[in-house]
């Protein structure tokens, strides 16, 4: 009996070439974030929300909406200071935490969301300009929007440096517009009017309706994160830039709401989207602000979308996107992504009003915020030693609250769009999972599973062991790849989806060369398990003494309550010749005896290539499993394992037959009735077959046409016995045979009120070992005290 290896290292993702210089916090994060937040909602919808909902509810709406941005910003700061952030922004952070599935799904939809946003923002710009020109024709709007897309494309094509310079112009226009409004509104401000505007007017806007109108105002705070690949120091710039932008925007929105409420009556505010221009000290500055707001948002999306696509392509998740990984110049500008973004934005402009897609875009952004929050909670909860964020002002439960709040906001704003967006992301996630695309990076999922495994193992260890909790914890010994595939497949059937399997190779030798041999064997075994998709753990051990190594492995395998309880091995290979010699049989039996005395059940699989191939050609519902019954622990073990095998997909619908010989003076009818009563009590379906006697001829005649059969066995002085005599004389005429010997108590109908107590009682098999080398059916019992 023997085995081993870690999975081959995955190639690192094809990261984009790093930018040698890069942008700072102000230009790379703060500016695109604040310009997107202080957008069209501020200039054309904030006054309407205050007037239609009343100042009190408007302030609550602003607070609730900004709660999402604050919580997400804290999560973003934590996770960005725990990773060496590269290009891709939200996509990079989510994929390196929640894994390729969620990262790939959110990366793809975020690219299209931002690319579509470019077109929408440009349409907003065109509508504002057309209104100023006194023309509202669709053709005029499309031409102006198309011109805006073309101009922004030039800036995006030239690179982030040129776009950043344009953003300073936009920022100046927005600052002047807000200043003009503040001066004009403050001059008209009346405290009594503010008191009158405090409550919601009759027939006013409900809270969630007002929230849905206002919420898009706070969805731009991660625009700067999309520029992560162009930053000098992403770990420092992202937290500082995002938090500063969010803090300033909160002050601006609360201040403007108070100015609106104290300067104009609610009725006027609710009936005029242009209230800000009406109040401003110089109205044209508001027009300039509206234009600047739409163009700045469009430009931020034009810069962010290609960089998300470039990072997604560099990770080689979607083969079709690989050409977009290329960059241009020292800044690695993703020009191919810029071209695709241009195509999407142009299509949006041509199609015009796409309200449903607009709703989906907002939902995609909310999904990304929710996943960012959850990713931080997920990372923190795993308690991995590698989670050491430089930003300390966060709590994992605040991140979880942020994720739940994003989910609630999606449902409150537009439940239909939210469900559709969620379904799209989930669909892409499932596609990536089914395609079994492998990531070339480490994420937090393994840490999460290890933490959960630790907690569950500790909890299980604190509880009393009971027979009803028994599960097959399998140790499979196999040194030859030729036969290992069969025994592993059999182990997966026996496991029944309820236990764990470890496959072992034991190498003989010592010294430095043995360390290399062991590493090589482990690598080969791991690759073999991966290729065969076996749900088993590899283990390779080396020792100077093979027999001692086997005993050590059996005692040491498992963790806490998950101790090995069953050893599986192939029966001696008839083709090997030398292993069937008395010396080979003697050594084989000694190793089995060691496992037996350590309390393990023993299962020996005898299946040659012809029998195995014949089994694969037979549909599951036509297969038959025979259990040759013995009224002891081995009999109950075999029956339980036969039942577990029928739970696997390969054997679903297969029939189980229980074959028995009448005991002593019992008639066949009495034996059948006794077994039927037992089957009813243990809730296992099986056909009862009573045979007059158990010998080699009966075995062959009764089970020769079965698919798989369980036989009890025993061994003494290197000789193996079963029903009908020595094993060597009967196996050739039988189908696939599993020889079983119980090394521990098996209780098929465990009473939950009966708590087991530890003791030194012998099992039935051990007790039988002290009696006689023969028994009623001619099989020799194992020798408890050695050969």
PDB file of N, CA, C and O in Angstrom, residues 137-172:
ATOM      1  N   UNK A 137     -34.777  69.541 -31.483  1.00  0.00           N
ATOM      2  CA  UNK A 137     -34.962  68.451 -32.444  1.00  0.00           C
ATOM      3  C   UNK A 137     -34.012  67.303 -32.131  1.00  0.00           C
ATOM      4  O   UNK A 137     -32.901  67.501 -31.641  1.00  0.00           O
ATOM      5  N   UNK A 138     -34.466  66.083 -32.438  1.00  0.00           N
ATOM      6  CA  UNK A 138     -33.650  64.914 -32.172  1.00  0.00           C
ATOM      7  C   UNK A 138     -32.363  64.908 -32.963  1.00  0.00           C
ATOM      8  O   UNK A 138     -31.305  64.469 -32.477  1.00  0.00           O
ATOM      9  N   UNK A 139     -32.422  65.424 -34.179  1.00  0.00           N
ATOM     10  CA  UNK A 139     -31.221  65.445 -35.012  1.00  0.00           C
ATOM     11  C   UNK A 139     -30.159  66.350 -34.410  1.00  0.00           C
ATOM     12  O   UNK A 139     -28.973  66.016 -34.376  1.00  0.00           O
ATOM     13  N   UNK A 140     -30.597  67.528 -33.908  1.00  0.00           N
ATOM     14  CA  UNK A 140     -29.647  68.460 -33.283  1.00  0.00           C
ATOM     15  C   UNK A 140     -28.985  67.827 -32.077  1.00  0.00           C
ATOM     16  O   UNK A 140     -27.761  67.926 -31.889  1.00  0.00           O
ATOM     17  N   UNK A 141     -29.799  67.156 -31.244  1.00  0.00           N
ATOM     18  CA  UNK A 141     -29.261  66.511 -30.042  1.00  0.00           C
ATOM     19  C   UNK A 141     -28.247  65.439 -30.422  1.00  0.00           C
ATOM     20  O   UNK A 141     -27.160  65.355 -29.839  1.00  0.00           O
ATOM     21  N   UNK A 142     -28.566  64.649 -31.423  1.00  0.00           N
ATOM     22  CA  UNK A 142     -27.658  63.566 -31.813  1.00  0.00           C
ATOM     23  C   UNK A 142     -26.349  64.124 -32.391  1.00  0.00           C
ATOM     24  O   UNK A 142     -25.271  63.582 -32.136  1.00  0.00           O
ATOM     25  N   UNK A 143     -26.461  65.184 -33.188  1.00  0.00           N
ATOM     26  CA  UNK A 143     -25.252  65.762 -33.768  1.00  0.00           C
ATOM     27  C   UNK A 143     -24.349  66.345 -32.683  1.00  0.00           C
ATOM     28  O   UNK A 143     -23.121  66.156 -32.709  1.00  0.00           O
ATOM     29  N   UNK A 144     -24.962  67.071 -31.729  1.00  0.00           N
ATOM     30  CA  UNK A 144     -24.172  67.635 -30.635  1.00  0.00           C
ATOM     31  C   UNK A 144     -23.559  66.530 -29.774  1.00  0.00           C
ATOM     32  O   UNK A 144     -22.393  66.622 -29.367  1.00  0.00           O
ATOM     33  N   UNK A 145     -24.344  65.488 -29.496  1.00  0.00           N
ATOM     34  CA  UNK A 145     -23.834  64.380 -28.688  1.00  0.00           C
ATOM     35  C   UNK A 145     -22.703  63.672 -29.418  1.00  0.00           C
ATOM     36  O   UNK A 145     -21.680  63.307 -28.818  1.00  0.00           O
ATOM     37  N   UNK A 146     -22.875  63.479 -30.725  1.00  0.00           N
ATOM     38  CA  UNK A 146     -21.817  62.846 -31.502  1.00  0.00           C
ATOM     39  C   UNK A 146     -20.546  63.666 -31.509  1.00  0.00           C
ATOM     40  O   UNK A 146     -19.441  63.112 -31.416  1.00  0.00           O
ATOM     41  N   UNK A 147     -20.679  64.979 -31.596  1.00  0.00           N
ATOM     42  CA  UNK A 147     -19.504  65.839 -31.542  1.00  0.00           C
ATOM     43  C   UNK A 147     -18.802  65.746 -30.202  1.00  0.00           C
ATOM     44  O   UNK A 147     -17.556  65.743 -30.137  1.00  0.00           O
ATOM     45  N   UNK A 148     -19.599  65.666 -29.117  1.00  0.00           N
ATOM     46  CA  UNK A 148     -19.000  65.546 -27.781  1.00  0.00           C
ATOM     47  C   UNK A 148     -18.249  64.231 -27.648  1.00  0.00           C
ATOM     48  O   UNK A 148     -17.132  64.181 -27.110  1.00  0.00           O
ATOM     49  N   UNK A 149     -18.840  63.142 -28.135  1.00  0.00           N
ATOM     50  CA  UNK A 149     -18.174  61.838 -28.077  1.00  0.00           C
ATOM     51  C   UNK A 149     -16.857  61.877 -28.840  1.00  0.00           C
ATOM     52  O   UNK A 149     -15.817  61.375 -28.374  1.00  0.00           O
ATOM     53  N   UNK A 150     -16.872  62.505 -30.011  1.00  0.00           N
ATOM     54  CA  UNK A 150     -15.652  62.583 -30.825  1.00  0.00           C
ATOM     55  C   UNK A 150     -14.570  63.390 -30.116  1.00  0.00           C
ATOM     56  O   UNK A 150     -13.390  63.006 -30.123  1.00  0.00           O
ATOM     57  N   UNK A 151     -14.954  64.504 -29.488  1.00  0.00           N
ATOM     58  CA  UNK A 151     -13.963  65.339 -28.801  1.00  0.00           C
ATOM     59  C   UNK A 151     -13.369  64.603 -27.599  1.00  0.00           C
ATOM     60  O   UNK A 151     -12.147  64.646 -27.370  1.00  0.00           O
ATOM     61  N   UNK A 152     -14.224  63.920 -26.846  1.00  0.00           N
ATOM     62  CA  UNK A 152     -13.730  63.184 -25.688  1.00  0.00           C
ATOM     63  C   UNK A 152     -12.867  61.999 -26.116  1.00  0.00           C
ATOM     64  O   UNK A 152     -11.915  61.625 -25.426  1.00  0.00           O
ATOM     65  N   UNK A 153     -13.216  61.414 -27.254  1.00  0.00           N
ATOM     66  CA  UNK A 153     -12.406  60.313 -27.780  1.00  0.00           C
ATOM     67  C   UNK A 153     -10.970  60.775 -28.039  1.00  0.00           C
ATOM     68  O   UNK A 153     -10.013  60.051 -27.736  1.00  0.00           O
ATOM     69  N   UNK A 154     -10.818  61.972 -28.583  1.00  0.00           N
ATOM     70  CA  UNK A 154      -9.481  62.503 -28.858  1.00  0.00           C
ATOM     71  C   UNK A 154      -8.680  62.606 -27.562  1.00  0.00           C
ATOM     72  O   UNK A 154      -7.512  62.213 -27.495  1.00  0.00           O
ATOM     73  N   UNK A 155      -9.326  63.117 -26.502  1.00  0.00           N
ATOM     74  CA  UNK A 155      -8.629  63.256 -25.217  1.00  0.00           C
ATOM     75  C   UNK A 155      -8.260  61.888 -24.644  1.00  0.00           C
ATOM     76  O   UNK A 155      -7.152  61.691 -24.139  1.00  0.00           O
ATOM     77  N   UNK A 156      -9.202  60.942 -24.720  1.00  0.00           N
ATOM     78  CA  UNK A 156      -8.916  59.606 -24.197  1.00  0.00           C
ATOM     79  C   UNK A 156      -7.820  58.925 -25.022  1.00  0.00           C
ATOM     80  O   UNK A 156      -6.987  58.190 -24.486  1.00  0.00           O
ATOM     81  N   UNK A 157      -7.810  59.152 -26.327  1.00  0.00           N
ATOM     82  CA  UNK A 157      -6.809  58.555 -27.203  1.00  0.00           C
ATOM     83  C   UNK A 157      -5.411  59.087 -26.880  1.00  0.00           C
ATOM     84  O   UNK A 157      -4.424  58.345 -26.908  1.00  0.00           O
ATOM     85  N   UNK A 158      -5.331  60.387 -26.543  1.00  0.00           N
ATOM     86  CA  UNK A 158      -4.039  60.998 -26.235  1.00  0.00           C
ATOM     87  C   UNK A 158      -3.504  60.513 -24.897  1.00  0.00           C
ATOM     88  O   UNK A 158      -2.290  60.537 -24.673  1.00  0.00           O
ATOM     89  N   UNK A 159      -4.379  60.112 -23.987  1.00  0.00           N
ATOM     90  CA  UNK A 159      -3.918  59.562 -22.716  1.00  0.00           C
ATOM     91  C   UNK A 159      -4.413  60.327 -21.514  1.00  0.00           C
ATOM     92  O   UNK A 159      -5.036  61.392 -21.625  1.00  0.00           O
ATOM     93  N   UNK A 160      -4.143  59.748 -20.326  1.00  0.00           N
ATOM     94  CA  UNK A 160      -4.664  60.305 -19.086  1.00  0.00           C
ATOM     95  C   UNK A 160      -4.131  61.705 -18.802  1.00  0.00           C
ATOM     96  O   UNK A 160      -4.833  62.536 -18.219  1.00  0.00           O
ATOM     97  N   UNK A 161      -2.902  62.003 -19.205  1.00  0.00           N
ATOM     98  CA  UNK A 161      -2.330  63.324 -18.922  1.00  0.00           C
ATOM     99  C   UNK A 161      -3.123  64.432 -19.614  1.00  0.00           C
ATOM    100  O   UNK A 161      -3.448  65.459 -19.008  1.00  0.00           O
ATOM    101  N   UNK A 162      -3.452  64.222 -20.881  1.00  0.00           N
ATOM    102  CA  UNK A 162      -4.233  65.226 -21.612  1.00  0.00           C
ATOM    103  C   UNK A 162      -5.639  65.334 -21.035  1.00  0.00           C
ATOM    104  O   UNK A 162      -6.176  66.436 -20.890  1.00  0.00           O
ATOM    105  N   UNK A 163      -6.241  64.222 -20.711  1.00  0.00           N
ATOM    106  CA  UNK A 163      -7.590  64.250 -20.157  1.00  0.00           C
ATOM    107  C   UNK A 163      -7.608  64.961 -18.810  1.00  0.00           C
ATOM    108  O   UNK A 163      -8.547  65.698 -18.492  1.00  0.00           O
ATOM    109  N   UNK A 164      -6.568  64.758 -18.017  1.00  0.00           N
ATOM    110  CA  UNK A 164      -6.505  65.394 -16.707  1.00  0.00           C
ATOM    111  C   UNK A 164      -6.431  66.914 -16.834  1.00  0.00           C
ATOM    112  O   UNK A 164      -7.052  67.654 -16.054  1.00  0.00           O
ATOM    113  N   UNK A 165      -5.689  67.382 -17.821  1.00  0.00           N
ATOM    114  CA  UNK A 165      -5.618  68.835 -18.037  1.00  0.00           C
ATOM    115  C   UNK A 165      -6.992  69.406 -18.378  1.00  0.00           C
ATOM    116  O   UNK A 165      -7.372  70.488 -17.912  1.00  0.00           O
ATOM    117  N   UNK A 166      -7.750  68.666 -19.174  1.00  0.00           N
ATOM    118  CA  UNK A 166      -9.102  69.132 -19.505  1.00  0.00           C
ATOM    119  C   UNK A 166      -9.990  69.119 -18.265  1.00  0.00           C
ATOM    120  O   UNK A 166     -10.862  69.985 -18.101  1.00  0.00           O
ATOM    121  N   UNK A 167      -9.764  68.156 -17.373  1.00  0.00           N
ATOM    122  CA  UNK A 167     -10.588  68.089 -16.161  1.00  0.00           C
ATOM    123  C   UNK A 167     -10.399  69.314 -15.276  1.00  0.00           C
ATOM    124  O   UNK A 167     -11.322  69.721 -14.577  1.00  0.00           O
ATOM    125  N   UNK A 168      -9.239  69.897 -15.311  1.00  0.00           N
ATOM    126  CA  UNK A 168      -9.036  71.112 -14.514  1.00  0.00           C
ATOM    127  C   UNK A 168      -9.911  72.251 -15.033  1.00  0.00           C
ATOM    128  O   UNK A 168     -10.434  73.056 -14.253  1.00  0.00           O
ATOM    129  N   UNK A 169     -10.087  72.320 -16.350  1.00  0.00           N
ATOM    130  CA  UNK A 169     -10.978  73.326 -16.930  1.00  0.00           C
ATOM    131  C   UNK A 169     -12.407  73.073 -16.475  1.00  0.00           C
ATOM    132  O   UNK A 169     -13.150  73.996 -16.093  1.00  0.00           O
ATOM    133  N   UNK A 170     -12.811  71.809 -16.521  1.00  0.00           N
ATOM    134  CA  UNK A 170     -14.158  71.433 -16.092  1.00  0.00           C
ATOM    135  C   UNK A 170     -14.347  71.765 -14.614  1.00  0.00           C
ATOM    136  O   UNK A 170     -15.391  72.301 -14.212  1.00  0.00           O
ATOM    137  N   UNK A 171     -13.361  71.452 -13.813  1.00  0.00           N
ATOM    138  CA  UNK A 171     -13.477  71.719 -12.378  1.00  0.00           C
ATOM    139  C   UNK A 171     -13.638  73.216 -12.120  1.00  0.00           C
ATOM    140  O   UNK A 171     -14.452  73.625 -11.269  1.00  0.00           O
ATOM    141  N   UNK A 172     -12.904  74.017 -12.845  1.00  0.00           N
ATOM    142  CA  UNK A 172     -13.034  75.477 -12.681  1.00  0.00           C
ATOM    143  C   UNK A 172     -14.447  75.931 -13.010  1.00  0.00           C
ATOM    144  O   UNK A 172     -15.044  76.769 -12.294  1.00  0.00           O
TER     145      UNK A 172
END
